[in-house]
XYZ file of C-alpha atoms in Angstrom:
575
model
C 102.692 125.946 109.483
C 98.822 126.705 109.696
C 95.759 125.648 107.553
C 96.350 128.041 105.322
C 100.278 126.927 104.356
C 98.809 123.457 104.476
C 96.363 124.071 101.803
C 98.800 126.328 99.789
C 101.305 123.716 99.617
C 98.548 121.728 97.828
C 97.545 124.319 95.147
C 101.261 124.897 94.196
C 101.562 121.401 93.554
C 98.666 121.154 91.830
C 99.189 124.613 89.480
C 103.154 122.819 88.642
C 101.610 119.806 87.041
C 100.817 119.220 83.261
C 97.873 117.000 83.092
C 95.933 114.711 79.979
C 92.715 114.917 81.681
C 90.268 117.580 82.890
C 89.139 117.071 86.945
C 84.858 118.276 87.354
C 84.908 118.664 90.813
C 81.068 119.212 90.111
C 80.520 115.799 89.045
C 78.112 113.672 90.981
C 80.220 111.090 92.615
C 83.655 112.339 93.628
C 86.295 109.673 94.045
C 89.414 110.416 96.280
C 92.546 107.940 94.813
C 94.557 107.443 98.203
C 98.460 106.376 98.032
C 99.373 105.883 100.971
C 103.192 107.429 100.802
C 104.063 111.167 100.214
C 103.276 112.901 97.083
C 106.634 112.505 95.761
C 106.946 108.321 96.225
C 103.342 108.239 94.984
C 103.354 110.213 91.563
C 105.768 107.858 90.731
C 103.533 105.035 90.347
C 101.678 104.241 86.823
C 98.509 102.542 88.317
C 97.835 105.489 90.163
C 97.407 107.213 86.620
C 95.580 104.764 84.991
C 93.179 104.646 87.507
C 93.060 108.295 87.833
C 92.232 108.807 84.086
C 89.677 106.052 83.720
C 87.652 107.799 86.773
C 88.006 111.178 85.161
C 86.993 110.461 81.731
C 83.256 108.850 82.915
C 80.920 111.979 82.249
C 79.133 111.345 86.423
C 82.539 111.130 88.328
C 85.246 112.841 89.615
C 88.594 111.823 90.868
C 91.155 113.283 93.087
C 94.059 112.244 94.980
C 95.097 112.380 98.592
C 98.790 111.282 99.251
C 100.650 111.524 102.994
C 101.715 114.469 103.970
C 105.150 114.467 104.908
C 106.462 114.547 108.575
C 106.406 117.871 109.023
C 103.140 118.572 107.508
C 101.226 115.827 109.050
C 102.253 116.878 112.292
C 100.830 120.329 111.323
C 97.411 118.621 110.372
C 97.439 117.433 113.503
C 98.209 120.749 115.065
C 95.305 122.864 113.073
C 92.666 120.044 113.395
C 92.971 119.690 109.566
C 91.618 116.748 107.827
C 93.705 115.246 104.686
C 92.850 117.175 101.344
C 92.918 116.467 98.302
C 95.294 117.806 95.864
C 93.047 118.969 93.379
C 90.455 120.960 95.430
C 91.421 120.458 98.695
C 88.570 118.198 99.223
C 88.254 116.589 102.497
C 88.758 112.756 102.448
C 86.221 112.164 104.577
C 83.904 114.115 102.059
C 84.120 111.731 99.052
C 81.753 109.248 98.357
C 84.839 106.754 97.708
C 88.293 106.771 98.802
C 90.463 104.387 96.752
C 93.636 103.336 98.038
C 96.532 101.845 96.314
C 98.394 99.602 98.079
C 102.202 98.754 96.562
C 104.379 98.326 99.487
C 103.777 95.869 102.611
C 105.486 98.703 105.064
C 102.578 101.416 103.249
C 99.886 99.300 105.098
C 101.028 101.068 108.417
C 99.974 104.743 106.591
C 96.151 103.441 106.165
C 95.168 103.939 109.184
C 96.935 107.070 110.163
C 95.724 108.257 106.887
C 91.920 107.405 107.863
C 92.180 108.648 110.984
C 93.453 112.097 109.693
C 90.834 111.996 107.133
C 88.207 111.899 109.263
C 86.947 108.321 108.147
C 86.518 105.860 110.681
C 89.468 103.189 110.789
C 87.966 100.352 111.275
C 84.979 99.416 108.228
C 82.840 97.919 110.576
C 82.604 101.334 112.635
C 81.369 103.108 109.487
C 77.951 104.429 108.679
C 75.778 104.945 106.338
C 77.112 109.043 106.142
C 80.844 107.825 105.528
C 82.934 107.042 102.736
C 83.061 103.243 101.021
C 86.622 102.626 101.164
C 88.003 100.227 98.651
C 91.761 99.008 97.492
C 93.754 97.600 95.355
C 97.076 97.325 93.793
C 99.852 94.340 94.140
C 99.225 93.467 98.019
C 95.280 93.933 97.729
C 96.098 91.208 95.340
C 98.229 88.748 96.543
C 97.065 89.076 99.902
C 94.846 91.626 101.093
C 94.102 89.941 105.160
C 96.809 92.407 107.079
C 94.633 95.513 106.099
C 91.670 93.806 105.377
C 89.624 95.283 108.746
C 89.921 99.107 107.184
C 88.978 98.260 103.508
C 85.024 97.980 102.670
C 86.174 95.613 99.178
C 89.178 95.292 97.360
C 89.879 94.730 93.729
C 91.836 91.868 93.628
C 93.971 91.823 90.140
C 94.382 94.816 87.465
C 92.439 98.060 88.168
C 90.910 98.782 84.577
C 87.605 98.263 83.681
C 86.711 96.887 86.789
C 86.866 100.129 88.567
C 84.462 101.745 86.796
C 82.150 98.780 87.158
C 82.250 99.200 90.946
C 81.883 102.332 91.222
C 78.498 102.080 88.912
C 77.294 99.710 91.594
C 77.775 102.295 94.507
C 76.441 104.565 92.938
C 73.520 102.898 91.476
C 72.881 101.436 95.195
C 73.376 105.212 96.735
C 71.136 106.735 94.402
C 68.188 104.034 95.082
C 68.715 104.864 98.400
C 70.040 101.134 99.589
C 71.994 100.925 102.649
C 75.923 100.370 103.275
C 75.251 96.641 103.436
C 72.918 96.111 101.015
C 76.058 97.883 98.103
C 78.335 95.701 99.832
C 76.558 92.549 99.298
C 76.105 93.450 95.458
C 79.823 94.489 95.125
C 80.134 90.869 96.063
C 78.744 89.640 93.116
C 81.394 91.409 90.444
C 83.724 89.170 89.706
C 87.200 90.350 90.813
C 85.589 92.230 94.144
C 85.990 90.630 97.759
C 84.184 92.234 100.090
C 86.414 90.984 103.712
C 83.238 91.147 105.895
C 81.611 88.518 103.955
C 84.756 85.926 104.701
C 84.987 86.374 108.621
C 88.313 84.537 109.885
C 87.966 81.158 111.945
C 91.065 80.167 114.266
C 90.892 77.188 116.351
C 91.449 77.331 120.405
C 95.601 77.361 120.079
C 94.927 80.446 117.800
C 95.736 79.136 114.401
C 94.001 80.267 111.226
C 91.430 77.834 110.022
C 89.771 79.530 107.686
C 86.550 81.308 106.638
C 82.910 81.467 107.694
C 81.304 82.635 104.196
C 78.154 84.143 104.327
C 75.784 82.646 101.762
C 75.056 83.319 98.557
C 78.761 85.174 98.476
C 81.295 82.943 95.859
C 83.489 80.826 97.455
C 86.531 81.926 95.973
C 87.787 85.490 94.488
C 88.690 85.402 90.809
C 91.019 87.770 90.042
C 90.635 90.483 87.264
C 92.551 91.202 84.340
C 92.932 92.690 81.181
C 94.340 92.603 77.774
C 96.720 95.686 77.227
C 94.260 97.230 74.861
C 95.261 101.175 74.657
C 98.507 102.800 76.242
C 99.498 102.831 79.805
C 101.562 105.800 80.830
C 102.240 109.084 82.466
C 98.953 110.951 82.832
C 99.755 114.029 85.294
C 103.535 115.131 84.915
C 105.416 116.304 87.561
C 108.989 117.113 88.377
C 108.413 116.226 91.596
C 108.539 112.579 92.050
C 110.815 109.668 93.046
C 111.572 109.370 89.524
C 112.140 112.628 88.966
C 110.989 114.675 85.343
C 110.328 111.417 84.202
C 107.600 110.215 81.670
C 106.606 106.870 82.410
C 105.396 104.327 79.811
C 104.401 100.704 80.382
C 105.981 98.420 78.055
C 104.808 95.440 79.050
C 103.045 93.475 81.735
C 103.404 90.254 83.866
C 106.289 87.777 83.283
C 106.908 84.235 81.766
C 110.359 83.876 83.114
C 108.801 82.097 85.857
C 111.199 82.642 88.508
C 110.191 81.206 91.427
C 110.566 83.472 94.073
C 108.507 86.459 92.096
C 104.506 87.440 93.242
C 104.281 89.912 90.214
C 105.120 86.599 87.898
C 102.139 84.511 89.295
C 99.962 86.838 90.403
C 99.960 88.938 86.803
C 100.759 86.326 84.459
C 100.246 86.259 81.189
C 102.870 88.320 79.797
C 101.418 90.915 77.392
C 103.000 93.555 75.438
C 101.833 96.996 74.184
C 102.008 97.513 70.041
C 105.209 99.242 69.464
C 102.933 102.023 67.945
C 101.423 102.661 70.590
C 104.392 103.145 72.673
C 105.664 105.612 70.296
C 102.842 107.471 70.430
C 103.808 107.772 73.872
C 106.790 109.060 73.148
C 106.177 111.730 71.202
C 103.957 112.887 73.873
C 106.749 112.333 76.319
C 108.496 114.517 73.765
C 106.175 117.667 73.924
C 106.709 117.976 77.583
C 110.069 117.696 76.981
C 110.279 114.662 79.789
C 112.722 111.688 79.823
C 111.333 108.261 78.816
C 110.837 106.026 81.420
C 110.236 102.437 80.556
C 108.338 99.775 82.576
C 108.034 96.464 82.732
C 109.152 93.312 84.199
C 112.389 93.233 81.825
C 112.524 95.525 79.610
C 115.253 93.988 77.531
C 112.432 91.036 76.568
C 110.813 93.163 74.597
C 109.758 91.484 71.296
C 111.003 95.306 69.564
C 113.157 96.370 72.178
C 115.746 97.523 69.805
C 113.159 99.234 67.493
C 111.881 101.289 70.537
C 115.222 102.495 71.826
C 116.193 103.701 68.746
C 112.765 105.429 68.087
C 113.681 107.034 71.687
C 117.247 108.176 70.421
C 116.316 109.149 67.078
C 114.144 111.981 68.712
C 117.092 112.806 70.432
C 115.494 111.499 73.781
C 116.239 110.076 77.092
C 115.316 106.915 78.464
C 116.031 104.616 81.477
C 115.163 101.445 82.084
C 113.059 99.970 85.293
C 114.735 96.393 84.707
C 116.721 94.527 82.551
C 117.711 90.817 81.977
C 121.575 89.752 81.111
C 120.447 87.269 79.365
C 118.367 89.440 76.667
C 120.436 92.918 76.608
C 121.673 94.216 73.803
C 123.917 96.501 72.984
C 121.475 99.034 71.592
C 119.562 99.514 74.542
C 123.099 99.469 76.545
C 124.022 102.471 73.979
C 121.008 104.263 74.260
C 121.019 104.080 78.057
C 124.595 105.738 78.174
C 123.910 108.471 75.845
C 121.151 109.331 78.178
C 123.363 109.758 80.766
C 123.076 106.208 82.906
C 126.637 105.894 84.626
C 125.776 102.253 86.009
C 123.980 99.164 84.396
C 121.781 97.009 87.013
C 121.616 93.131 86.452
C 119.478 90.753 89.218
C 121.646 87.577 88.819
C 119.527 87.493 92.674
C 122.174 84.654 93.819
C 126.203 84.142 93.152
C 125.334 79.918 92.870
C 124.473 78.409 89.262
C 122.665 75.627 91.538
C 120.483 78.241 93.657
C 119.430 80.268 89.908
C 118.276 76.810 88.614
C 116.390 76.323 92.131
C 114.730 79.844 92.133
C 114.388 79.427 87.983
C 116.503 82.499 87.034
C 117.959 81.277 83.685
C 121.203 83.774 84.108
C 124.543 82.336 84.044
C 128.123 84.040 84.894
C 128.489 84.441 81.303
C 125.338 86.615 80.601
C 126.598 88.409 83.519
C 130.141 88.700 81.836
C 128.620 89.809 78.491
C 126.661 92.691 79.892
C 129.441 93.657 81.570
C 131.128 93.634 77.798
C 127.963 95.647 76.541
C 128.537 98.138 79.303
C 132.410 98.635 78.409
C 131.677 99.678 75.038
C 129.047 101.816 75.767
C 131.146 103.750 78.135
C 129.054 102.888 81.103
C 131.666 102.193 83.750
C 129.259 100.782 86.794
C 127.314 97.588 87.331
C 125.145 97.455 90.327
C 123.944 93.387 90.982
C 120.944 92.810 92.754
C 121.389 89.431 95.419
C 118.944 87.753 97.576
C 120.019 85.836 100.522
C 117.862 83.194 103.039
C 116.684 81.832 99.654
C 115.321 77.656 100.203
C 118.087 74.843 100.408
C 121.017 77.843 100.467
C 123.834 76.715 102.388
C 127.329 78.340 103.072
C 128.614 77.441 99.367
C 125.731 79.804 97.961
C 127.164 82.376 100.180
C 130.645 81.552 99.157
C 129.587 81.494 95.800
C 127.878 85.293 96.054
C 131.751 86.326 97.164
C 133.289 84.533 94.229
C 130.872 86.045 91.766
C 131.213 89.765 92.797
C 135.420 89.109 93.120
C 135.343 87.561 89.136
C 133.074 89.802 87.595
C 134.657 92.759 89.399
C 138.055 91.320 87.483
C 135.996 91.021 84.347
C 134.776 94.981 84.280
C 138.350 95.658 84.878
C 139.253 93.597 81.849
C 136.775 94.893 79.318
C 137.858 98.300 80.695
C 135.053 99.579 82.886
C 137.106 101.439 85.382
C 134.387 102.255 88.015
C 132.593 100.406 90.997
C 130.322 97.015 91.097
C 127.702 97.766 93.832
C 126.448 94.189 95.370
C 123.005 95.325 96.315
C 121.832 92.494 98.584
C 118.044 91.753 99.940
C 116.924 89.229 102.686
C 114.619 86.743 100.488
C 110.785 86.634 101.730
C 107.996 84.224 100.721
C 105.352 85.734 99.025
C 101.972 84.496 98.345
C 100.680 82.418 94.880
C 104.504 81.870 94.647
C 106.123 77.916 94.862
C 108.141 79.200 97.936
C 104.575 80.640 99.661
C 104.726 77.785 102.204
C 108.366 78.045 103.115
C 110.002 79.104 105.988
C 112.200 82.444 106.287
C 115.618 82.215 107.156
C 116.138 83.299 110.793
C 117.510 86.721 111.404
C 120.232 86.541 113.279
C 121.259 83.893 110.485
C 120.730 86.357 107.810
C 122.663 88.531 109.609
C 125.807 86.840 109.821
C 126.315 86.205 106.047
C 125.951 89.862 105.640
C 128.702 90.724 107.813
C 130.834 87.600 106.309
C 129.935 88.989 102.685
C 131.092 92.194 103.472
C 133.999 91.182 105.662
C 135.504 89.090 102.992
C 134.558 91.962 100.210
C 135.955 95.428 102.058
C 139.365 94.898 100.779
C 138.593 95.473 97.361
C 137.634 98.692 96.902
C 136.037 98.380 93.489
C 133.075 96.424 95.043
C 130.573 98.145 97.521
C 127.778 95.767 99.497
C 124.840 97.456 100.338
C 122.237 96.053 102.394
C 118.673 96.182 103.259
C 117.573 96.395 106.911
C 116.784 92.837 107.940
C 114.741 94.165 111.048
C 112.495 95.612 108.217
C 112.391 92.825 106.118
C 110.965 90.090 108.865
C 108.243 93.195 109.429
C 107.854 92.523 105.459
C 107.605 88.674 106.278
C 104.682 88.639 108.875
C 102.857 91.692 106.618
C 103.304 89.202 103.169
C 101.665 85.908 104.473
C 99.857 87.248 107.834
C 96.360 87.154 108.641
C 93.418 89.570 109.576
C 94.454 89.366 113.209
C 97.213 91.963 111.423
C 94.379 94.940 111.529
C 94.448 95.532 115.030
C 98.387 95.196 115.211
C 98.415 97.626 112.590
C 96.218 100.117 114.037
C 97.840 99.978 117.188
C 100.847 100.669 115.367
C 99.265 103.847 113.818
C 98.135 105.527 117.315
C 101.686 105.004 118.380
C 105.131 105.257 116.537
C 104.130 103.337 113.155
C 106.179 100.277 112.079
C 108.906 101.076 115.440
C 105.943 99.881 117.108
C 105.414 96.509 115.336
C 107.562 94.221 117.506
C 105.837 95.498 120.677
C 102.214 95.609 119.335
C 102.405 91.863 118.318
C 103.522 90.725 121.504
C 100.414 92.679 123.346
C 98.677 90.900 120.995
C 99.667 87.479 121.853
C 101.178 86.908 117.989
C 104.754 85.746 117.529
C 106.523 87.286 114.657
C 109.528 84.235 114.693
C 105.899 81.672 114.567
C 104.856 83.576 111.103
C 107.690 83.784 109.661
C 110.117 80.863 110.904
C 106.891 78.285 110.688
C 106.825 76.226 107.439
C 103.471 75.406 105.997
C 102.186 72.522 104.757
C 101.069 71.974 101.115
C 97.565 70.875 102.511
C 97.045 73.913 104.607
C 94.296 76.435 104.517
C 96.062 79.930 103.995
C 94.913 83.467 104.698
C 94.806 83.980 100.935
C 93.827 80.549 99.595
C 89.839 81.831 99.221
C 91.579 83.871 96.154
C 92.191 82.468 92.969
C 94.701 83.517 90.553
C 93.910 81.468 87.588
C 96.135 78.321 88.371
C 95.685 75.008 88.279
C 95.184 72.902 91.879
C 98.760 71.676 92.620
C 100.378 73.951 89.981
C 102.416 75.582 92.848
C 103.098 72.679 94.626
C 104.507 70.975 91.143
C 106.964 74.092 90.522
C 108.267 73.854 94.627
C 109.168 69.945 93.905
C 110.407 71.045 90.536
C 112.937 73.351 92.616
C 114.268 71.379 95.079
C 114.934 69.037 91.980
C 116.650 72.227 90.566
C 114.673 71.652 86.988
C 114.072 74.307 84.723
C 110.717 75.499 83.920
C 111.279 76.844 80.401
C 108.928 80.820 79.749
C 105.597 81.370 78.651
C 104.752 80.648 75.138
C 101.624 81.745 72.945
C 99.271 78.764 73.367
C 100.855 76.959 76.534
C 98.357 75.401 78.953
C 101.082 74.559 81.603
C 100.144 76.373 84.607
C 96.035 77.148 83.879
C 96.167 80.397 83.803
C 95.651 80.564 79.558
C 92.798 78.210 80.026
């Protein structure tokens, strides 16, 4: 494969999408949006399109996107001395003004470096000059914590993307055209509220190498308020492909944020409050979802809460449309969304009961009981859906070897129920090791050990494999503590991660973090103390002091924390 195939491969993606918005690749600031997983993981996710259409439709910028190549290809770019292009115009990276990345996945922040590298832009931020690139980011783990990656980024966007986006990139370019230095933009990015600019905030650790803090240069706000909006126009698809994770899938976002409050969920804290797009505007989606003769794809937190979820299926079906769902509760399905989903072809329903224990969903604040569980399995029977796929976490706090137990006794009765209610086909136990996430009431918690995680796998399976209506799958654990250190680590992380890059990517983790004197079992087997300064407390997500802290306790006394309502004032955040 030579330059030529490499740049070929980009134009015939480019000429096979459909696309709402016109690219000037003669405008004066040109924007490169970086995701930082192949094209076909990355054209799967909606704030990559909302961000690419708000850049495009201001008359002085342009914005294209750069996505990793995959294996094969990047090893040609390697091979032909080709920097990473854009898809659009095959634009250099290191030729934009700004490169954008959007960060989803913890195991993604391995790619931002090799991506840099192979764009030509110097890794490290504090290498660049005044003739490279201003590299920003944001998405869900610029949010919650942005420290692992925060030595390549030049700011990050901490919160929602809209709006704000276009207000930084007015500052850069105001500062470029009156000629200011790299610094000088830097230091007024600063100043927007919803921007942290990492090499304002440098780290302190004390002798024994523990995280103390921040030395904040003056002037600079002493914490990061993060940005958000109110849902006020549609959020959807905006270049179609067939070629995505999703496949020929038109994506529209239903909703946003959660008030379930389930304790163990970043995207509940970190995005709350719920909001909801007007139905009308959805369906206007739709129909456009319609011309290009794509299949609906709904998103949202839980679909099935939906104020007018019923009214919006049906809209779907009476169009004679597909649709799938990116998440349902048990406890709010009905059965025409059920319906709808099998006449579009879904052959299994997916339910996150996320433990088999009553006791542990009251801990993590779930609000699902056996019964819900039971009823959707009803739903699904008279549908003619034959599957259920449950999603379980283990190594969640105070779980002892009843929860585990209780996981067994839940897939075993439930099986017995599809059976019952006549759903011939397989339950699918899809089980997760459970890690703390930041701005969540288990942030401070230690991780269940490995090897311990381990062994109720193999006893979950063991004591399922005779029954051959029930398949366990699990995730890698050895990924999962890579996920741990990533979620709540510091920015001692950036030169791990770089390493990392240079050498075999995240098979290189274990063995970069012991050159660099950090112990993975420390980060992730440590618990933290409510008082402690941590790597992400300089942000600030709109909740009140202790708010966190009140919701652990609340846990451990297995109370229930009843969902957002219109005028609460319970956490801060509606304040």
């Amino acid at each position: 494969m030579n330059r030529k195939d490499l740049i070929d491969r980009l134009q015939e993606l480019y000429k096979d999408e459909d696309s709402r918005v016109t690219v000037n690749p003669h405008a004066g600031q040109k924007v490169a949006i970086v995701y930082p997983n192949t094209y076909f993981v990355g054209m799967s996710n909606l704030g990559l399109h909302i961000i690419y259409e708000e850049i495009n439709l201001r008359n002085d910028s342009v914005c294209e996107r750069i996505f990793l190549p995959e294996k094969k290809e990047l090893e040609a770019y390697d091979k032909t001395k080709t920097p990473l292009m854009s898809v659009e115009t095959q634009r250099p990276m290191h030729q934009f003004d700004v490169v954008a990345f959007d960060v989803t996945f913890e195991m993604d922040y391995f790619h931002i470096p090799l991506m840099l590298r192979h764009g030509r832009v110097p890794i490290m931020a504090k290498d660049r000059t005044e003739f490279d690139p201003i590299v920003i980011a944001g998405g869900p783990c610029a949010t919650f914590n942005p420290e692992p990656f925060a030595d390549f980024i030049d700011a990050f966007i901490i919160g929602e993307g809209e709006g704000i986006v276009s207000r930084v990139l007015d500052v850069i370019r105001d500062g470029q055209m009156e000629g200011l230095d790299r610094h000088t933009i830097l230091r007024q990015l600063a100043d927007v509220t919803g921007v942290y600019v990492p090499s304002l905030y440098v780290p302190i650790y004390s002798e024994d190498g523990a995280f103390k803090g921040y030395d904040i240069a003056d002037g600079v706000p002493k914490t990061i308020k993060r940005h958000f909006e109110m849902l006020t126009s549609g959020g959807e698809t905006v270049v179609a492909t067939n070629y995505t994770e999703f496949g020929a899938m038109y994506i529209i976002e239903v909703a946003r944020g959660c008030g379930r409050h389930c304790r163990f969920c970043m995207a509940g804290y970190c995005f709350r409050v719920p909001r909801v797009r007007p139905l009308e505007i959805l369906k206007e989606g739709v129909d456009r979802a319609e011309k290009l003769g794509k299949k609906v794809g709904l998103m949202g937190a839980a679909i099935s809460d939906y104020p007018e979820v019923d009214e919006l299926v049906n809209y779907i079906r009476s169009k004679d449309m597909r649709y799938s769902c990116a998440s349902l509760r048990a406890d709010s399905l009905t059965q025409a969304v059920v319906d709808g989903l099998a006449d579009s072809g879904q052959k299994t329903i997916t339910i996150a009961p996320e433990t088999g224990s009553e006791r542990l969903r009251r801990v993590i604040n779930k609000g699902i009981s056996e019964e819900h569980l039971q009823n959707a399995a009803t739903l699904s029977a008279k549908s003619g859906i034959q599957h259920m796929r449950l999603y379980i976490m283990i190594g969640l706090p105070t779980e002892t070897d009843e929860d585990i137990e209780a996981i067994v006794g839940l897939a075993e009765r439930t099986q017995a129920h599809m059976a019952e209610v006549g759903c011939k086909g397989r339950l699918t136990l899809s089980i997760n090791p459970f890690i703390p996430k930041p701005f969540t009431p288990f942030q401070w918690m230690a991780m269940d050990h490995q090897k311990t995680v381990e062994k109720k796998l193999q006893y979950i399976k063991k004591a399922l494999q005779k029954n051959r209506r029930i398949e366990v799958l699990v995730e890698s654990p050895k990924e999962a503590y890579i996920q741990g250190v990533l979620a709540r680590g510091d920015r001692r992380l950036g030169a791990v991660l770089a390493a990392c890059a240079a050498d075999r990517g995240s098979k290189s983790f274990k063995s970069e973090m012991k050159a660099a004197g950090l112990d993975m079992d420390e980060m992730n087997y440590r618990e933290r103390s409510f008082d402690e300064f941590l790597p992400w407390s300089h942000l600030d997500m709109g909740m009140d002091d202790g708010y966190l802290e009140m919701e652990w306790k609340r846990s451990v006394d297995e109370a229930y924390t009843p969902p957002c309502v219109q005028g609460c004032k319970r956490c801060g955040v509606c304040k």
